[in-house]
Short mmCIF file of C-alpha atoms in Angstrom, two decimals:
data_model
loop_
_atom_site.label_atom_id
_atom_site.label_comp_id
_atom_site.label_asym_id
_atom_site.label_seq_id
_atom_site.Cartn_x
_atom_site.Cartn_y
_atom_site.Cartn_z
CA MET A 686 0.00 0.00 0.00
CA LYS A 687 2.81 2.39 0.94
CA LYS A 688 4.62 1.55 -2.32
CA CYS A 689 1.47 2.34 -4.29
CA LEU A 690 1.02 5.66 -2.52
CA LEU A 691 4.67 6.53 -3.06
CA LYS A 692 4.45 5.65 -6.73
CA PHE A 693 1.26 7.74 -7.07
CA LYS A 694 2.95 10.77 -5.47
CA VAL A 695 5.97 10.46 -7.76
CA VAL A 696 3.81 10.19 -10.89
CA SER A 697 1.65 13.11 -9.74
CA SER A 698 4.71 15.27 -9.10
CA LEU A 699 6.09 14.45 -12.54
CA LEU A 700 2.78 15.37 -14.17
CA VAL A 701 2.70 18.73 -12.32
CA LEU A 702 6.27 19.44 -13.38
CA CYS A 703 5.49 18.59 -17.00
CA VAL A 704 2.39 20.83 -17.06
CA SER A 705 4.28 23.66 -15.35
CA ALA A 706 7.20 23.37 -17.76
CA SER A 707 4.84 23.36 -20.71
CA ALA A 708 2.97 26.44 -19.45
CA GLN A 709 6.24 28.34 -18.93
CA THR A 710 7.69 27.63 -22.38
CA ILE A 711 9.00 30.96 -23.66
CA LYS A 712 8.04 31.87 -27.22
CA THR A 713 8.54 34.96 -29.37
CA PHE A 714 5.74 37.08 -30.83
CA THR A 715 6.37 39.42 -33.77
CA ARG A 716 4.13 41.62 -35.87
CA ASN A 717 4.80 44.38 -38.44
CA ASP A 718 1.54 46.35 -38.30
CA ALA A 719 1.77 48.03 -34.88
CA GLU A 720 0.42 51.60 -34.67
CA ILE A 721 2.76 54.07 -32.94
CA HIS A 722 1.80 57.62 -31.94
CA THR A 723 4.85 59.88 -32.26
CA ILE A 724 5.79 63.56 -31.94
CA ALA A 725 5.38 64.26 -35.67
CA LEU A 726 3.45 61.51 -37.42
CA ASN A 727 1.70 58.21 -36.75
CA ILE A 728 3.55 55.06 -37.75
CA TYR A 729 1.29 52.23 -38.93
CA ASN A 730 3.89 49.62 -39.84
CA GLY A 731 5.74 49.41 -36.53
CA LYS A 732 7.54 46.20 -35.64
CA GLU A 733 6.62 44.80 -32.23
CA THR A 734 8.51 41.85 -30.77
CA TYR A 735 8.28 40.33 -27.33
CA GLN A 736 8.85 37.11 -25.43
CA TYR A 737 5.88 35.41 -23.80
CA TYR A 738 4.35 32.25 -22.44
CA GLU A 739 0.74 31.08 -22.49
CA ASP A 740 -1.28 30.91 -19.28
CA ASP A 741 -3.88 28.24 -18.50
CA ASN A 742 -6.47 30.12 -20.59
CA GLY A 743 -4.22 30.51 -23.62
CA ASN A 744 -3.49 34.21 -23.01
CA TYR A 745 -0.08 35.57 -23.99
CA VAL A 746 1.84 36.69 -20.89
CA LYS A 747 4.80 38.93 -21.67
CA ASN A 748 7.92 37.55 -20.03
CA GLY A 749 11.32 38.71 -21.21
CA SER A 750 12.53 41.28 -23.71
CA TYR A 751 10.19 43.70 -25.52
CA SER A 752 10.81 46.06 -28.44
CA LEU A 753 8.72 48.38 -30.60
CA SER A 754 10.19 50.34 -33.52
CA GLY A 755 9.21 51.98 -36.76
CA THR A 756 9.91 54.71 -39.32
CA ASN A 757 7.62 56.91 -41.38
CA VAL A 758 8.83 59.09 -44.27
CA THR A 759 6.33 61.35 -45.97
CA THR A 760 6.00 64.71 -47.71
CA VAL A 761 3.43 67.25 -46.53
CA GLN A 762 3.04 70.60 -48.35
CA GLY A 763 6.59 70.46 -49.67
CA ARG A 764 8.08 69.38 -46.36
CA LYS A 765 9.82 66.01 -46.15
CA ILE A 766 9.26 64.51 -42.71
CA THR A 767 11.18 61.52 -41.36
CA ASP A 768 9.93 60.13 -38.06
CA THR A 769 11.67 57.28 -36.23
CA TYR A 770 10.67 55.56 -33.00
CA LYS A 771 12.26 52.89 -30.84
CA ALA A 772 11.24 51.50 -27.46
CA THR A 773 12.72 48.67 -25.42
CA ALA A 774 11.66 47.13 -22.12
CA THR A 775 11.70 43.95 -20.07
CA PHE A 776 8.64 42.15 -18.67
CA LYS A 777 8.17 39.62 -15.91
CA LYS A 778 4.80 37.85 -15.72
CA ASP A 779 3.20 40.62 -17.82
CA LEU A 780 4.56 43.35 -15.53
CA MET A 781 7.27 45.77 -16.60
CA ASN A 782 10.46 44.85 -14.77
CA GLY A 783 13.66 46.73 -15.50
CA THR A 784 14.30 49.79 -17.66
CA LEU A 785 11.84 51.21 -20.18
CA SER A 786 13.62 53.24 -22.84
CA ILE A 787 11.91 55.32 -25.56
CA LEU A 788 13.59 57.42 -28.26
CA ASN A 789 11.68 59.39 -30.90
CA ASN A 790 13.43 61.51 -33.55
CA ALA A 791 11.84 63.70 -36.20
CA THR A 792 13.56 65.47 -39.11
CA ILE A 793 11.85 68.06 -41.33
CA VAL A 794 13.46 69.28 -44.56
CA GLU A 795 11.88 72.35 -46.18
CA ASN A 796 13.46 74.57 -48.84
CA GLY A 797 16.86 73.05 -48.12
CA LYS A 798 16.61 73.81 -44.39
CA THR A 799 16.65 70.93 -41.89
CA THR A 800 14.89 71.02 -38.53
CA THR A 801 15.26 68.23 -36.01
CA GLY A 802 13.37 67.25 -32.89
CA MET A 803 14.03 64.61 -30.24
CA MET A 804 12.10 63.12 -27.35
CA SER A 805 13.59 60.54 -25.01
CA PHE A 806 12.26 58.83 -21.91
CA THR A 807 13.74 56.25 -19.55
CA ALA A 808 12.02 54.77 -16.52
CA GLY A 809 12.85 52.07 -14.02
CA TYR A 810 10.31 49.46 -12.91
CA SER A 811 10.21 46.60 -10.44
CA ASN A 812 7.35 44.11 -10.89
CA GLY A 813 5.18 46.77 -12.52
CA ILE A 814 5.90 49.43 -9.88
CA PRO A 815 7.98 52.55 -10.64
CA HIS A 816 11.41 51.98 -9.12
CA GLY A 817 14.62 53.73 -10.05
CA LYS A 818 15.48 56.86 -11.99
CA TRP A 819 13.06 58.46 -14.46
CA THR A 820 14.28 60.98 -17.03
CA TRP A 821 12.46 62.82 -19.80
CA LYS A 822 13.93 65.13 -22.46
CA ASP A 823 12.11 66.91 -25.28
CA ASN A 824 13.47 69.54 -27.65
CA THR A 825 10.84 69.21 -30.38
CA ASP A 826 9.89 72.90 -30.00
CA GLY A 827 13.50 74.01 -30.03
CA TYR A 828 13.73 74.29 -26.24
CA ALA A 829 15.45 71.93 -23.80
CA ASN A 830 12.48 70.63 -21.81
CA SER A 831 13.34 67.96 -19.26
CA SER A 832 12.54 66.33 -15.94
CA GLU A 833 14.42 64.03 -13.56
CA MET A 834 13.08 62.09 -10.59
CA THR A 835 13.61 58.87 -8.66
CA PHE A 836 11.08 56.31 -7.43
CA THR A 837 11.59 53.84 -4.59
CA ASN A 838 8.93 51.13 -4.75
CA GLY A 839 6.40 53.54 -6.27
CA VAL A 840 7.26 56.49 -4.00
CA LEU A 841 9.01 59.65 -5.21
CA THR A 842 12.26 60.03 -3.27
CA GLY A 843 15.39 62.16 -3.54
CA PRO A 844 16.10 65.05 -5.94
CA TYR A 845 13.49 66.34 -8.39
CA LYS A 846 14.02 68.64 -11.39
CA TYR A 847 11.61 70.01 -13.98
CA ASN A 848 12.24 72.48 -16.82
CA TYR A 849 9.58 73.37 -19.37
CA THR A 850 9.03 76.11 -21.94
CA ASN A 851 5.49 76.64 -23.19
CA VAL A 852 5.34 78.61 -26.44
CA ASN A 853 2.23 80.54 -27.51
CA ARG A 854 2.78 81.39 -31.18
CA GLU A 855 -0.46 83.35 -31.49
CA ASN A 856 0.59 86.15 -29.13
CA LEU A 857 4.36 85.53 -29.51
CA THR A 858 4.99 84.72 -25.88
CA LYS A 859 6.66 81.92 -24.02
CA LYS A 860 6.41 80.81 -20.40
CA ILE A 861 9.46 79.20 -18.80
CA THR A 862 8.98 77.09 -15.67
CA LYS A 863 11.79 75.63 -13.58
CA LEU A 864 11.23 73.59 -10.43
CA SER A 865 13.70 71.73 -8.22
CA GLY A 866 13.71 70.26 -4.76
CA GLN A 867 13.91 67.15 -2.64
CA PHE A 868 11.55 64.39 -1.47
CA ASN A 869 12.24 62.45 1.70
CA ALA A 870 12.06 58.65 2.00
CA LYS A 871 8.27 58.81 2.50
CA GLY A 872 7.68 60.88 -0.64
CA GLU A 873 7.06 64.12 1.27
CA PHE A 874 8.31 67.56 0.23
CA HIS A 875 11.34 68.31 2.36
CA GLY A 876 13.99 71.00 2.54
CA THR A 877 14.27 73.97 0.16
CA TRP A 878 12.42 73.99 -3.12
CA SER A 879 12.99 76.56 -5.86
CA GLU A 880 10.48 77.62 -8.49
CA THR A 881 11.13 80.09 -11.31
CA GLU A 882 8.44 81.35 -13.65
CA ALA A 883 9.29 83.71 -16.49
CA ILE A 884 7.08 85.12 -19.24
CA GLU A 885 8.81 86.57 -22.27
CA SER A 886 7.25 88.37 -25.22
CA VAL A 887 8.22 90.88 -27.90
CA PHE A 888 6.87 93.67 -25.68
CA ASN A 889 8.15 92.86 -22.18
CA SER A 890 9.32 90.15 -19.82
CA GLU A 891 8.44 89.15 -16.27
CA LYS A 892 10.20 86.83 -13.87
CA GLU A 893 9.33 85.52 -10.42
CA VAL A 894 11.55 83.37 -8.23
CA SER A 895 10.03 81.52 -5.27
CA GLU A 896 11.84 79.82 -2.41
CA LEU A 897 9.72 77.32 -0.52
CA ILE A 898 10.91 75.61 2.65
CA PHE A 899 9.28 72.32 3.70
CA SER A 900 9.63 70.04 6.70
CA ILE A 901 8.32 66.46 6.23
CA GLY A 902 5.57 67.61 3.89
CA ILE A 903 4.61 70.81 5.71
CA LEU A 904 5.24 74.20 4.09
CA LEU A 905 7.06 76.43 6.60
CA SER A 906 7.70 79.51 4.46
CA CYS A 907 7.45 80.91 0.93
CA ILE A 908 9.40 83.91 -0.32
CA LYS A 909 8.73 85.32 -3.78
CA ARG A 910 10.99 87.84 -5.54
CA ASP A 911 11.22 89.47 -8.97
CA ALA A 912 14.15 89.21 -11.38
CA ALA A 913 16.01 92.02 -9.55
CA GLY A 914 15.58 90.36 -6.16
CA LYS A 915 12.82 92.70 -4.94
CA LEU A 916 10.51 91.03 -2.42
CA LEU A 917 7.03 90.48 -3.86
CA ASN A 918 5.40 88.28 -1.24
#
């Protein structure tokens, strides 16, 4: 009787191992008709490739390397536009795990003059949760827009930087915003934060610089000055 039970347990264990191994077989999926939304054009023939395994219901579960890329070249009103896109990532059980990297370049040629634009983004993940350094850069409008931050298990921690220029071509003005500071280990504003807001136009320019002091998420003071250092508030 004991031999029979032992034999049954061994056979059962082998069957479980076989089913598990079969379910976890890594395959590669590829298609060449992925739609990608970019900074200049839409790409409709993007190549998407990723590793996966099938779950018990036959669903594809991303597990391993992932990539998405494509190029679109077209001419619009005499302008030749070349738009390229590339993204890479790593998945674990359908959750992003590792570094997501995106790079999008656009080139416009008009009357012999070439204009270029670039947007890049990198982000760290751990089992689908933001973890690690995040950086974003975008100069598609001719200005160096960017941001830098760090996540620890989904919580913003450490230094934070943000620079952005918003251009209003109708009234020929631009607004420049710069923000920098520090988060503590709990994701709370802490220490001295600096915020600069400037509005520039063909007629005049204004600039305000604010210094904000925080202690574990509580704002203790805020001092606002103009470009010459005069106290405003």
